[in-house]
Tab-separated table of C-alpha atoms in Angstrom:
chain	number	residue	atom	x	y	z
A	1	MET	CA	-41.749	-0.030	-13.424
A	2	ASP	CA	-40.042	2.476	-10.186
A	3	SER	CA	-36.335	2.169	-10.428
A	4	SER	CA	-36.303	2.996	-6.563
A	5	ALA	CA	-37.463	0.052	-6.353
A	6	VAL	CA	-33.864	-1.253	-6.288
A	7	TYR	CA	-32.098	0.327	-3.691
A	8	PRO	CA	-28.503	-0.647	-2.643
A	9	ARG	CA	-27.205	-2.170	0.779
A	10	PRO	CA	-27.279	0.684	3.799
A	11	VAL	CA	-23.790	-0.140	4.167
A	12	LEU	CA	-23.055	1.830	1.357
A	13	LYS	CA	-24.195	5.429	3.058
A	14	LYS	CA	-21.324	4.961	5.464
A	15	LEU	CA	-18.574	4.059	3.004
A	16	PRO	CA	-16.385	7.058	2.130
A	17	LEU	CA	-15.908	7.978	-1.219
A	18	TYR	CA	-12.172	6.701	-2.746
A	19	GLN	CA	-10.326	9.684	-4.435
A	20	SER	CA	-7.429	8.404	-6.578
A	21	GLY	CA	-4.924	10.226	-7.254
A	22	LYS	CA	-5.934	13.616	-10.635
A	23	PRO	CA	-3.701	13.461	-13.386
A	24	PRO	CA	-2.079	17.548	-13.670
A	25	ALA	CA	-3.990	19.997	-15.646
A	26	ALA	CA	-2.398	20.961	-18.894
A	27	ILE	CA	-0.527	24.338	-18.681
A	28	GLU	CA	1.402	25.741	-21.896
A	29	GLY	CA	5.492	26.101	-21.930
A	30	LEU	CA	5.038	23.125	-18.592
A	31	THR	CA	5.528	19.135	-19.030
A	32	PRO	CA	2.767	17.931	-16.607
A	33	TYR	CA	3.570	15.251	-13.646
A	34	LYS	CA	1.153	13.650	-11.434
A	35	LEU	CA	2.591	13.467	-7.945
A	36	ALA	CA	-0.508	12.045	-6.961
A	37	SER	CA	-0.402	8.611	-6.434
A	38	ASN	CA	2.703	7.098	-5.388
A	39	GLU	CA	3.271	5.427	-8.950
A	40	ASN	CA	6.860	4.785	-9.985
A	41	PRO	CA	8.298	7.419	-12.380
A	42	TYR	CA	10.592	4.904	-14.074
A	43	ALA	CA	9.383	2.086	-16.514
A	44	PRO	CA	9.391	-1.384	-15.394
A	45	ILE	CA	12.655	-3.082	-16.384
A	46	LYS	CA	13.019	-4.406	-19.579
A	47	ALA	CA	12.513	-8.133	-19.203
A	48	ALA	CA	9.354	-7.380	-17.659
A	49	THR	CA	8.431	-4.816	-20.708
A	50	ASP	CA	9.124	-7.916	-22.840
A	51	ALA	CA	7.161	-10.319	-20.980
A	52	ILE	CA	4.420	-8.520	-21.538
A	53	VAL	CA	4.523	-7.771	-25.273
A	54	THR	CA	5.433	-11.379	-25.769
A	55	ALA	CA	2.226	-12.492	-23.277
A	56	ALA	CA	0.037	-9.923	-24.715
A	57	THR	CA	0.985	-11.058	-28.388
A	58	SER	CA	0.304	-14.881	-27.808
A	59	GLU	CA	-2.614	-16.814	-27.755
A	60	LEU	CA	-2.902	-16.252	-23.849
A	61	VAL	CA	-4.839	-13.255	-24.360
A	62	GLN	CA	-8.077	-14.882	-25.381
A	63	ARG	CA	-7.736	-17.909	-22.672
A	64	TYR	CA	-8.523	-17.462	-19.060
A	65	PRO	CA	-5.211	-17.472	-16.343
A	66	GLU	CA	-4.169	-20.290	-14.637
A	67	THR	CA	-6.074	-19.920	-11.319
A	68	THR	CA	-3.239	-20.500	-9.123
A	69	TYR	CA	-0.916	-19.021	-10.615
A	70	THR	CA	1.412	-21.477	-9.222
A	71	GLN	CA	4.766	-20.893	-11.566
A	72	LEU	CA	4.596	-16.766	-9.888
A	73	ARG	CA	4.055	-18.339	-6.313
A	74	THR	CA	7.168	-20.817	-6.764
A	75	LEU	CA	9.577	-17.975	-7.633
A	76	ILE	CA	8.145	-16.044	-4.913
A	77	GLY	CA	8.868	-19.009	-2.255
A	78	GLU	CA	12.152	-19.083	-3.925
A	79	THR	CA	13.014	-15.451	-3.445
A	80	TYR	CA	12.127	-15.373	0.190
A	81	HIS	CA	12.021	-18.972	1.160
A	82	VAL	CA	8.797	-19.513	2.223
A	83	PRO	CA	6.314	-22.168	1.072
A	84	ILE	CA	4.312	-21.716	-1.944
A	85	GLU	CA	1.256	-23.252	0.114
A	86	ASP	CA	1.771	-20.065	2.463
A	87	VAL	CA	1.612	-17.915	-0.839
A	88	VAL	CA	-1.709	-16.311	-2.572
A	89	VAL	CA	-1.987	-13.824	-5.418
A	90	GLY	CA	-4.470	-11.330	-6.238
A	91	ALA	CA	-5.295	-8.010	-8.093
A	92	GLY	CA	-2.219	-6.250	-6.006
A	93	SER	CA	-1.928	-6.228	-2.329
A	94	LEU	CA	-5.571	-4.297	-2.436
A	95	GLY	CA	-7.271	-7.284	-3.755
A	96	VAL	CA	-5.337	-9.290	-1.096
A	97	PHE	CA	-6.343	-7.378	1.703
A	98	THR	CA	-10.168	-7.399	0.701
A	99	ALA	CA	-10.027	-11.007	0.870
A	100	LEU	CA	-8.201	-11.425	3.988
A	101	VAL	CA	-11.204	-8.924	5.644
A	102	GLN	CA	-13.788	-10.944	3.849
A	103	THR	CA	-12.388	-13.685	5.438
A	104	TYR	CA	-11.824	-12.761	8.578
A	105	ALA	CA	-13.938	-10.321	9.829
A	106	GLY	CA	-17.757	-9.176	9.030
A	107	THR	CA	-21.044	-8.983	11.150
A	108	GLY	CA	-20.953	-11.992	13.683
A	109	GLU	CA	-24.129	-14.552	14.188
A	110	ASP	CA	-25.145	-12.642	16.925
A	111	GLY	CA	-25.018	-9.188	14.783
A	112	ALA	CA	-22.495	-7.219	16.029
A	113	LEU	CA	-19.765	-6.079	13.948
A	114	ASP	CA	-16.070	-7.594	14.088
A	115	GLU	CA	-13.930	-4.787	14.743
A	116	VAL	CA	-10.842	-3.788	12.269
A	117	ILE	CA	-7.703	-1.613	13.651
A	118	ILE	CA	-6.185	0.903	11.587
A	119	PRO	CA	-3.746	3.210	11.829
A	120	TRP	CA	-5.104	6.598	11.259
A	121	ARG	CA	-4.176	8.398	8.876
A	122	SER	CA	-3.649	5.317	6.628
A	123	PHE	CA	-4.501	3.958	3.164
A	124	GLU	CA	-7.763	5.555	2.482
A	125	ALA	CA	-9.009	2.244	0.966
A	126	TYR	CA	-8.836	0.462	4.147
A	127	PRO	CA	-12.364	1.652	5.524
A	128	ILE	CA	-14.363	1.465	2.293
A	129	VAL	CA	-13.081	-2.547	2.353
A	130	ILE	CA	-13.835	-3.011	6.056
A	131	ARG	CA	-17.348	-1.719	6.446
A	132	SER	CA	-17.916	-3.437	3.059
A	133	ALA	CA	-17.430	-6.456	4.710
A	134	GLY	CA	-19.877	-5.489	7.001
A	135	ALA	CA	-17.021	-5.062	10.229
A	136	ASN	CA	-16.514	-2.069	11.706
A	137	ASP	CA	-13.084	0.089	10.962
A	138	VAL	CA	-11.613	1.707	14.612
A	139	MET	CA	-8.731	4.133	13.748
A	140	VAL	CA	-6.316	5.535	15.421
A	141	PRO	CA	-4.619	8.163	15.458
A	142	VAL	CA	-1.149	8.143	14.292
A	143	GLN	CA	1.207	10.305	16.511
A	144	ASP	CA	2.143	13.748	15.432
A	145	ASN	CA	5.209	12.515	13.451
A	146	GLY	CA	3.286	10.678	11.511
A	147	GLU	CA	3.809	7.347	12.891
A	148	HIS	CA	1.750	4.412	14.101
A	149	ASP	CA	0.620	4.775	18.129
A	150	LEU	CA	1.226	1.268	18.925
A	151	GLU	CA	0.447	1.668	22.414
A	152	ALA	CA	-3.133	3.246	21.953
A	153	MET	CA	-3.397	0.285	18.688
A	154	LEU	CA	-3.253	-2.418	21.781
A	155	GLU	CA	-5.696	-0.359	24.105
A	156	ALA	CA	-8.193	0.019	21.373
A	157	ILE	CA	-8.627	-4.171	21.098
A	158	THR	CA	-11.859	-5.819	22.617
A	159	ASP	CA	-13.674	-8.449	22.267
A	160	ARG	CA	-14.641	-7.590	19.160
A	161	THR	CA	-11.289	-7.202	17.891
A	162	ARG	CA	-10.553	-9.941	14.333
A	163	ILE	CA	-7.592	-8.014	12.750
A	164	ILE	CA	-4.972	-5.195	13.135
A	165	VAL	CA	-3.582	-3.346	10.279
A	166	LEU	CA	-0.091	-1.703	10.469
A	167	CYS	CA	1.025	-0.006	7.206
A	168	THR	CA	4.455	0.530	7.252
A	169	PRO	CA	5.908	2.732	5.780
A	170	ASN	CA	2.094	4.236	6.338
A	171	ASN	CA	0.258	5.698	3.746
A	172	PRO	CA	0.724	8.856	3.208
A	173	THR	CA	2.801	10.001	5.924
A	174	GLY	CA	5.849	7.809	5.424
A	175	PRO	CA	7.051	6.648	8.546
A	176	VAL	CA	8.191	3.328	8.739
A	177	LEU	CA	8.189	0.256	11.657
A	178	THR	CA	10.922	-1.592	12.153
A	179	GLU	CA	10.256	-5.261	13.149
A	180	GLN	CA	11.587	-5.445	16.562
A	181	ALA	CA	8.984	-2.721	16.963
A	182	VAL	CA	6.389	-4.788	15.397
A	183	ARG	CA	7.339	-8.435	16.793
A	184	GLU	CA	6.715	-6.533	20.405
A	185	PHE	CA	4.340	-5.557	19.499
A	186	ILE	CA	2.537	-8.993	18.067
A	187	GLU	CA	4.012	-10.363	21.452
A	188	ARG	CA	1.176	-8.515	23.539
A	189	VAL	CA	-1.619	-8.973	20.732
A	190	PRO	CA	-3.593	-11.962	21.827
A	191	GLU	CA	-3.233	-14.880	19.330
A	192	HIS	CA	-7.054	-15.235	17.898
A	193	ILE	CA	-6.515	-11.930	16.390
A	194	LEU	CA	-4.824	-11.485	12.536
A	195	VAL	CA	-2.254	-9.109	12.386
A	196	VAL	CA	-2.164	-7.668	8.440
A	197	ILE	CA	1.242	-6.270	7.801
A	198	ASP	CA	0.778	-3.987	4.729
A	199	GLY	CA	4.675	-3.382	3.140
A	200	ALA	CA	3.668	-2.214	-0.213
A	201	TYR	CA	6.167	0.189	0.112
A	202	VAL	CA	9.008	-1.877	1.705
A	203	GLU	CA	11.491	-2.111	-1.614
A	204	PHE	CA	12.063	1.615	-0.692
A	205	VAL	CA	12.482	1.610	2.788
A	206	ARG	CA	16.623	1.983	3.642
A	207	ASN	CA	15.933	1.718	7.577
A	208	ASP	CA	18.480	-0.782	8.963
A	209	GLY	CA	16.114	-1.941	11.038
A	210	VAL	CA	13.632	-3.441	8.540
A	211	VAL	CA	14.310	-6.502	6.204
A	212	ASN	CA	10.626	-7.504	4.646
A	213	TYR	CA	8.837	-8.633	7.830
A	214	LEU	CA	8.588	-11.811	6.720
A	215	GLU	CA	10.387	-13.023	9.377
A	216	LEU	CA	7.420	-12.096	11.891
A	217	TYR	CA	5.715	-14.671	9.355
A	218	ARG	CA	7.736	-17.033	10.468
A	219	GLU	CA	7.833	-16.403	14.207
A	220	PHE	CA	4.084	-15.873	14.536
A	221	SER	CA	1.109	-18.092	13.584
A	222	ASN	CA	-1.286	-15.163	12.975
A	223	VAL	CA	0.628	-12.710	11.012
A	224	ALA	CA	-0.071	-11.873	6.991
A	225	VAL	CA	2.247	-9.959	4.835
A	226	LEU	CA	0.776	-8.014	1.604
A	227	ARG	CA	3.233	-7.047	-1.101
A	228	THR	CA	2.896	-5.586	-4.464
A	229	PHE	CA	4.449	-5.230	-7.748
A	230	SER	CA	2.669	-2.427	-8.828
A	231	LYS	CA	5.036	0.443	-6.296
A	232	ALA	CA	8.815	-0.334	-6.719
A	233	HIS	CA	8.446	-2.805	-9.812
A	234	GLY	CA	6.134	-0.133	-12.037
A	235	LEU	CA	3.828	-2.375	-12.466
A	236	ALA	CA	0.899	-1.004	-11.142
A	237	ASN	CA	-1.951	-1.187	-14.258
A	238	LEU	CA	-1.273	-4.740	-14.253
A	239	ARG	CA	-2.652	-5.243	-10.510
A	240	VAL	CA	-0.511	-8.171	-9.514
A	241	GLY	CA	0.146	-8.241	-5.518
A	242	TYR	CA	0.140	-11.122	-2.896
A	243	ALA	CA	-0.193	-12.307	0.984
A	244	VAL	CA	2.814	-14.342	2.703
A	245	ALA	CA	0.806	-15.693	5.378
A	246	PRO	CA	0.503	-19.266	7.304
A	247	GLU	CA	-1.245	-21.971	5.302
A	248	GLN	CA	-4.160	-21.939	7.666
A	249	ILE	CA	-4.500	-18.084	7.076
A	250	CYS	CA	-4.113	-18.402	2.975
A	251	ALA	CA	-6.476	-21.492	2.575
A	252	PRO	CA	-9.795	-19.917	3.537
A	253	MET	CA	-9.064	-16.754	1.470
A	254	ARG	CA	-8.816	-18.890	-1.280
A	255	THR	CA	-12.783	-19.300	-0.994
A	256	VAL	CA	-13.550	-15.502	-1.278
A	257	MET	CA	-11.030	-15.099	-3.826
A	258	SER	CA	-12.559	-13.754	-7.014
A	259	ALA	CA	-11.644	-16.647	-10.067
A	260	PHE	CA	-9.580	-14.865	-12.198
A	261	PRO	CA	-8.149	-12.137	-10.055
A	262	THR	CA	-5.524	-10.854	-12.581
A	263	SER	CA	-4.232	-11.518	-15.757
A	264	THR	CA	-1.662	-13.713	-17.321
A	265	VAL	CA	-0.301	-10.687	-18.408
A	266	GLY	CA	0.388	-9.397	-15.303
A	267	VAL	CA	1.434	-12.248	-13.944
A	268	GLU	CA	4.376	-12.912	-16.614
A	269	ALA	CA	5.435	-8.907	-16.455
A	270	ALA	CA	5.524	-9.985	-12.258
A	271	TYR	CA	7.667	-12.954	-13.010
A	272	ALA	CA	10.369	-11.567	-14.921
A	273	SER	CA	10.536	-8.631	-12.693
A	274	LEU	CA	10.907	-10.605	-9.500
A	275	SER	CA	13.529	-12.449	-11.373
A	276	ASN	CA	15.570	-9.136	-11.534
A	277	MET	CA	15.185	-7.733	-8.552
A	278	ASP	CA	19.134	-6.429	-8.902
A	279	GLU	CA	17.659	-4.377	-11.223
A	280	VAL	CA	14.388	-3.008	-9.696
A	281	MET	CA	16.161	-2.696	-6.485
A	282	ALA	CA	18.213	0.028	-9.040
A	283	ASN	CA	15.945	2.103	-9.528
A	284	THR	CA	14.497	2.441	-6.727
A	285	GLU	CA	17.894	3.634	-5.895
A	286	LYS	CA	16.839	6.307	-8.421
A	287	VAL	CA	13.881	6.880	-6.358
A	288	VAL	CA	15.261	6.791	-3.219
A	289	GLY	CA	17.802	9.207	-3.557
A	290	GLU	CA	15.616	11.876	-4.784
A	291	ARG	CA	13.149	11.183	-2.059
A	292	ARG	CA	16.275	12.182	0.460
A	293	ARG	CA	16.663	15.484	-1.719
A	294	VAL	CA	13.367	16.347	-1.863
A	295	TRP	CA	12.576	15.895	1.748
A	296	ARG	CA	15.644	17.738	2.763
A	297	ALA	CA	14.427	20.637	0.931
A	298	LEU	CA	11.061	20.897	2.223
A	299	ASP	CA	12.418	20.579	5.792
A	300	ALA	CA	14.977	23.058	5.346
A	301	LEU	CA	12.057	25.494	4.252
A	302	GLY	CA	9.966	24.889	7.514
A	303	TYR	CA	6.955	22.346	6.502
A	304	ASN	CA	8.283	19.859	8.507
A	305	PRO	CA	8.023	16.243	6.818
A	306	PRO	CA	8.197	13.377	9.010
A	307	ALA	CA	10.694	10.825	8.230
A	308	THR	CA	10.069	8.593	5.665
A	309	GLU	CA	11.049	5.359	3.954
A	310	ALA	CA	8.331	5.451	1.279
A	311	ASN	CA	8.409	6.567	-2.376
A	312	PHE	CA	6.289	10.018	-1.308
A	313	VAL	CA	6.737	12.270	1.558
A	314	TRP	CA	3.866	14.035	3.788
A	315	LEU	CA	3.269	17.693	4.465
A	316	PRO	CA	1.303	18.482	7.784
A	317	LEU	CA	-0.083	21.210	6.366
A	318	GLY	CA	-3.678	21.780	8.276
A	319	GLU	CA	-6.031	23.909	6.699
A	320	LYS	CA	-3.454	25.238	4.081
A	321	SER	CA	-3.347	21.681	1.926
A	322	GLN	CA	-5.565	22.697	-0.828
A	323	ALA	CA	-3.844	25.760	-1.172
A	324	PHE	CA	-0.675	24.251	-1.570
A	325	ALA	CA	-2.320	21.415	-3.837
A	326	ASP	CA	-3.836	24.220	-5.730
A	327	ALA	CA	-0.343	26.294	-6.206
A	328	CYS	CA	0.980	23.042	-6.977
A	329	GLY	CA	-1.699	22.673	-9.736
A	330	ALA	CA	-0.895	25.602	-11.228
A	331	GLN	CA	2.510	24.810	-11.732
A	332	ALA	CA	1.092	21.336	-13.739
A	333	LEU	CA	1.838	19.165	-10.844
A	334	SER	CA	-0.930	16.993	-9.197
A	335	VAL	CA	-0.357	16.266	-5.465
A	336	ARG	CA	-2.432	14.506	-2.894
A	337	ALA	CA	-4.827	17.169	-0.886
A	338	PHE	CA	-5.729	15.483	2.285
A	339	ALA	CA	-7.855	18.390	3.237
A	340	PRO	CA	-7.538	19.486	6.026
A	341	GLU	CA	-4.786	17.414	7.440
A	342	GLY	CA	-1.655	17.668	4.628
A	343	VAL	CA	-0.359	16.849	1.393
A	344	ARG	CA	1.190	13.878	0.225
A	345	VAL	CA	3.629	14.564	-2.390
A	346	SER	CA	4.881	11.373	-4.414
A	347	ILE	CA	8.507	11.555	-5.732
A	348	GLY	CA	8.916	12.082	-9.443
A	349	GLU	CA	11.261	12.783	-12.001
A	350	VAL	CA	13.813	14.808	-11.337
A	351	GLU	CA	12.304	17.447	-13.499
A	352	ALA	CA	8.926	17.197	-11.383
A	353	ASN	CA	10.570	17.036	-8.058
A	354	ASP	CA	12.827	20.091	-8.999
A	355	ARG	CA	9.304	22.172	-9.930
A	356	LEU	CA	8.085	21.049	-6.497
A	357	ILE	CA	10.628	22.295	-4.407
A	358	GLN	CA	10.131	25.625	-6.307
A	359	VAL	CA	6.553	25.652	-5.413
A	360	ALA	CA	7.513	24.687	-2.118
A	361	THR	CA	9.869	27.776	-1.867
A	362	ASP	CA	7.485	30.680	-3.149
A	363	PHE	CA	4.231	28.974	-1.218
A	364	ALA	CA	6.275	28.937	2.116
A	365	GLU	CA	7.123	32.515	1.398
């Protein structure tokens, strides 16, 4: 039988390959550090790890999870003062974003592609998800300082626009949008267009103009806010995230969500972590302190990193991006090169950050 008779959908030829952060190479005499995936360098809080052990050693593991994740959604609702009907839990914020796109954008009955406006460069999974759904991603370049160009995003709206994505803080460049700036933006967006605010890194934000964007969901009926337990909570491997959006947006999403998008082990850990947000935020404060130190050092060296409110720093190195990443690799540090644009460096352990600053110093010379 000719195996070539079985062929993938043509759209796959248009999909970029997702490049995950690679682990560092082993270098004798050096502790390797991965600064390539925006992971939290600190372990989950004890309550979360205790919940993982309890769930993993109980009879829950051989059972399917409770599909509505009612207990976690209730806690999210109580924590942020939102109705439980307005919360959808999924496999990380990316899993929830995928469901949103599949629900609200695709190929129309007339055969024309819906459009999803995204900032670029931004999270590299966006185009993959959008094109897989049969829609067209409209990339609006970020400004030279790494910030969204909101005016240009508004100008990109057409009669095919179904979704606009705001990534704030923006991955990989780092700047954040104030809630007032987003409010003024949404006021100019037609009400039938869904505005998705991806707040995966919001716990690391120390800008007075940002709380958590949930007030915008309360003010506008076309807003969905994405959150995750992967970053600040340190639960990236367990894949738990959620959306907060009006019930009329959430309800259709449940039709396309997979039946069991995340595990009971992950949900129990997320519940325990959210129940102890003071400890979680104490961990983020350590990351923020190191972020400021690394940013100042890189800025003093002339790298001109954009202001960042996330757990990473962006170096707009252009054609030198891969060379810088290679220099880091030679010192057992893995960073994420987006050649030929720049390099994203996640904030890691103190020793890792010290070594990164030394590599940057040598490279600058």
